[in-house]
Amino acid sequence: MRLIAITPEVSGPDEIVRLLKLLRAGFSYVHIRKPSMSKDGVRSYISAIPQELHPRLKLHSHFELAGEFAVGGFHLNHRYPIIPAGIDASALSVSRSCHSLSELKAATECDYAFLSPVFDSISKTGYGSAFPPLELMRFFAENPQCHNAVALGGVTAEHLHELREWGFAGAAFLGYIFGAESDIEFENRLEFIKNNT
């Protein structure tokens, strides 16, 4: 199962350290999602990460920084629905955010697509689960082209087994992993994820 992490909008004091641990633990990508951070801020953020790990970073904004860093790709969403003209993404991984099954079905140009919220969100209050399990199982059975779907929204290590059963190819973590209140809690959650994949 593909494991992905998404950074919180506001950076925490140990965020880069946690990001490095996630990548070294086998996470496929960490998505850099900093909607209010300037281009220089994102540049500094990436510069704090060892160069050999840059191919496993995905940009949610400031796509032009891909020319400076060997990042792994881009993530498209409602703010950035297309890759800007003049940016060559042919050798990079492209992913997309989807909030309905019809959007997921149409995301054929992507290496993978997030579907959210699958569970009640940890990081966004009032952002509740939108997809009944039986509906998901039926959808994936009827749409094998959506084999690349990644569950997002309230995902914890305890959910990994059922996500596999429902038909997801991966899981994306945000609040569960970056919201851990201590280093010990973070390490325990990371270990729990590894033990359940």
Short mmCIF file of C-alpha atoms in Angstrom, two decimals:
data_model
loop_
_atom_site.label_atom_id
_atom_site.label_comp_id
_atom_site.label_asym_id
_atom_site.label_seq_id
_atom_site.Cartn_x
_atom_site.Cartn_y
_atom_site.Cartn_z
CA MET A 1 0.00 0.00 0.00
CA ARG A 2 1.33 3.41 -1.01
CA LEU A 3 1.93 5.73 1.96
CA ILE A 4 1.85 9.49 1.52
CA ALA A 5 2.10 12.36 3.99
CA ILE A 6 0.85 15.91 3.55
CA THR A 7 2.41 18.74 5.47
CA PRO A 8 0.20 20.94 7.64
CA GLU A 9 -0.54 24.43 6.31
CA VAL A 10 1.32 26.03 9.23
CA SER A 11 4.77 24.62 9.91
CA GLY A 12 5.54 23.11 13.30
CA PRO A 13 8.87 23.17 15.12
CA ASP A 14 9.81 19.53 14.39
CA GLU A 15 8.17 19.29 10.98
CA ILE A 16 11.28 18.81 8.83
CA VAL A 17 12.63 16.18 11.25
CA ARG A 18 9.34 14.29 11.04
CA LEU A 19 9.22 14.64 7.26
CA LEU A 20 12.68 13.08 6.97
CA LYS A 21 11.68 10.20 9.24
CA LEU A 22 8.60 9.52 7.12
CA LEU A 23 10.59 9.38 3.89
CA ARG A 24 13.29 7.22 5.45
CA ALA A 25 10.59 4.90 6.81
CA GLY A 26 9.37 4.20 3.26
CA PHE A 27 6.66 6.76 2.54
CA SER A 28 6.40 7.20 -1.23
CA TYR A 29 5.97 10.98 -1.11
CA VAL A 30 5.58 13.91 1.21
CA HIS A 31 3.36 16.62 -0.28
CA ILE A 32 4.45 20.16 0.51
CA ARG A 33 1.16 21.93 1.06
CA LYS A 34 1.81 25.48 2.25
CA PRO A 35 -0.91 27.63 0.62
CA SER A 36 0.08 30.86 2.38
CA MET A 37 3.85 30.38 2.10
CA SER A 38 5.73 32.54 -0.39
CA LYS A 39 7.86 31.06 -3.15
CA ASP A 40 10.98 32.01 -1.16
CA GLY A 41 9.48 30.30 1.89
CA VAL A 42 8.87 27.07 -0.04
CA ARG A 43 12.37 27.34 -1.52
CA SER A 44 13.86 27.57 1.99
CA TYR A 45 11.67 24.68 3.14
CA ILE A 46 12.88 22.39 0.34
CA SER A 47 16.48 23.51 0.88
CA ALA A 48 16.30 22.17 4.45
CA ILE A 49 15.65 18.66 3.07
CA PRO A 50 18.60 16.56 1.83
CA GLN A 51 18.88 16.66 -1.95
CA GLU A 52 18.65 12.88 -2.33
CA LEU A 53 15.10 13.01 -0.94
CA HIS A 54 13.84 15.77 -3.26
CA PRO A 55 12.48 13.27 -5.84
CA ARG A 56 9.99 12.13 -3.18
CA LEU A 57 8.55 15.61 -2.62
CA LYS A 58 5.41 16.86 -4.35
CA LEU A 59 4.59 20.55 -4.79
CA HIS A 60 1.07 21.89 -4.21
CA SER A 61 2.04 25.41 -5.30
CA HIS A 62 4.95 27.37 -6.76
CA PHE A 63 5.38 24.70 -9.43
CA GLU A 64 8.14 26.76 -11.04
CA LEU A 65 10.45 25.62 -8.22
CA ALA A 66 10.66 22.26 -9.98
CA GLY A 67 13.23 23.95 -12.22
CA GLU A 68 15.47 24.56 -9.20
CA PHE A 69 14.95 21.30 -7.34
CA ALA A 70 14.63 17.74 -8.59
CA VAL A 71 11.22 17.27 -6.96
CA GLY A 72 9.10 14.25 -7.73
CA GLY A 73 6.14 16.09 -9.14
CA PHE A 74 3.05 18.24 -8.73
CA HIS A 75 -0.30 17.91 -7.02
CA LEU A 76 -3.33 19.51 -8.68
CA ASN A 77 -6.30 20.86 -6.70
CA HIS A 78 -9.00 23.53 -6.86
CA ARG A 79 -6.42 26.33 -6.48
CA TYR A 80 -4.06 24.87 -9.09
CA PRO A 81 -6.20 22.66 -11.36
CA ILE A 82 -3.66 22.54 -14.20
CA ILE A 83 0.10 22.71 -14.56
CA PRO A 84 1.00 26.24 -15.71
CA ALA A 85 2.17 26.74 -19.26
CA GLY A 86 5.91 26.57 -19.68
CA ILE A 87 6.47 23.94 -16.98
CA ASP A 88 7.52 20.55 -18.28
CA ALA A 89 5.89 17.82 -16.21
CA SER A 90 6.47 14.99 -18.66
CA ALA A 91 9.05 13.24 -16.46
CA LEU A 92 7.31 14.00 -13.16
CA SER A 93 4.53 12.38 -11.17
CA VAL A 94 1.22 14.23 -11.22
CA SER A 95 -1.53 13.65 -8.66
CA ARG A 96 -4.89 15.30 -8.04
CA SER A 97 -7.40 15.97 -5.25
CA CYS A 98 -10.89 14.53 -5.77
CA HIS A 99 -13.94 15.04 -3.59
CA SER A 100 -16.41 12.85 -5.46
CA LEU A 101 -16.35 9.47 -7.16
CA SER A 102 -17.07 11.12 -10.51
CA GLU A 103 -13.98 13.33 -10.11
CA LEU A 104 -11.92 10.26 -9.22
CA LYS A 105 -13.20 8.43 -12.28
CA ALA A 106 -12.14 11.35 -14.49
CA ALA A 107 -8.61 11.64 -13.01
CA THR A 108 -7.13 9.30 -15.59
CA GLU A 109 -4.11 11.51 -16.38
CA CYS A 110 -2.72 11.15 -12.84
CA ASP A 111 -0.30 8.69 -11.30
CA TYR A 112 -2.64 8.66 -8.31
CA ALA A 113 -5.54 10.68 -6.96
CA PHE A 114 -6.66 11.55 -3.45
CA LEU A 115 -10.28 10.87 -2.55
CA SER A 116 -11.49 12.76 0.51
CA PRO A 117 -12.89 12.85 3.09
CA VAL A 118 -12.98 9.09 3.57
CA PHE A 119 -13.19 9.37 7.37
CA ASP A 120 -13.99 12.31 9.64
CA SER A 121 -11.08 14.72 9.28
CA ILE A 122 -8.56 15.07 12.10
CA SER A 123 -7.19 18.44 10.96
CA LYS A 124 -10.42 20.11 9.72
CA THR A 125 -13.31 20.45 12.18
CA GLY A 126 -16.70 19.56 10.71
CA TYR A 127 -15.24 17.87 7.63
CA GLY A 128 -17.01 14.52 7.86
CA SER A 129 -16.80 11.22 6.03
CA ALA A 130 -18.53 11.36 2.64
CA PHE A 131 -18.28 7.81 1.30
CA PRO A 132 -20.07 4.74 2.71
CA PRO A 133 -17.85 1.62 2.60
CA LEU A 134 -20.26 -0.40 0.46
CA GLU A 135 -20.43 2.41 -2.09
CA LEU A 136 -16.62 2.51 -2.26
CA MET A 137 -16.31 -1.26 -2.68
CA ARG A 138 -18.88 -1.26 -5.47
CA PHE A 139 -17.21 1.71 -7.18
CA PHE A 140 -13.74 0.13 -7.19
CA ALA A 141 -15.14 -3.21 -8.37
CA GLU A 142 -16.90 -1.49 -11.29
CA ASN A 143 -14.04 0.93 -12.13
CA PRO A 144 -10.74 -0.98 -12.21
CA GLN A 145 -9.13 2.03 -13.95
CA CYS A 146 -9.29 3.77 -10.55
CA HIS A 147 -6.75 1.35 -9.10
CA ASN A 148 -4.56 4.30 -8.10
CA ALA A 149 -6.90 5.93 -5.54
CA VAL A 150 -5.40 7.14 -2.26
CA ALA A 151 -7.64 7.65 0.77
CA LEU A 152 -7.40 11.01 2.53
CA GLY A 153 -9.28 12.50 5.45
CA GLY A 154 -9.10 11.17 9.00
CA VAL A 155 -6.83 8.29 8.00
CA THR A 156 -5.02 6.56 10.89
CA ALA A 157 -2.95 3.38 11.07
CA GLU A 158 -6.03 1.53 12.33
CA HIS A 159 -7.76 2.19 8.99
CA LEU A 160 -5.17 0.65 6.68
CA HIS A 161 -6.63 -2.85 6.66
CA GLU A 162 -10.16 -1.71 5.78
CA LEU A 163 -8.87 0.73 3.15
CA ARG A 164 -7.18 -2.20 1.38
CA GLU A 165 -10.41 -4.21 1.61
CA TRP A 166 -12.43 -1.37 0.12
CA GLY A 167 -10.07 -1.09 -2.88
CA PHE A 168 -7.72 1.81 -2.14
CA ALA A 169 -4.14 1.64 -3.40
CA GLY A 170 -2.80 3.95 -0.72
CA ALA A 171 -3.37 6.15 2.29
CA ALA A 172 -2.49 9.80 2.89
CA PHE A 173 -1.77 11.08 6.38
CA LEU A 174 -1.89 14.65 7.62
CA GLY A 175 -3.35 15.32 11.09
CA TYR A 176 -2.65 11.82 12.42
CA ILE A 177 1.07 11.99 11.76
CA PHE A 178 1.97 15.69 11.89
CA GLY A 179 -0.51 16.31 14.71
CA ALA A 180 1.25 13.95 17.12
CA GLU A 181 1.85 16.00 20.26
CA SER A 182 5.23 14.53 21.18
CA ASP A 183 8.15 12.80 19.50
CA ILE A 184 7.24 9.58 21.30
CA GLU A 185 3.67 9.74 20.03
CA PHE A 186 4.95 10.45 16.50
CA GLU A 187 7.36 7.49 16.64
CA ASN A 188 4.62 5.20 17.97
CA ARG A 189 2.22 6.24 15.21
CA LEU A 190 4.88 5.80 12.54
CA GLU A 191 5.71 2.34 13.88
CA PHE A 192 2.00 1.45 13.94
CA ILE A 193 1.67 2.51 10.29
CA LYS A 194 4.68 0.41 9.25
CA ASN A 195 3.32 -2.61 11.12
CA ASN A 196 -0.04 -2.34 9.36
CA THR A 197 1.15 -1.99 5.75
#
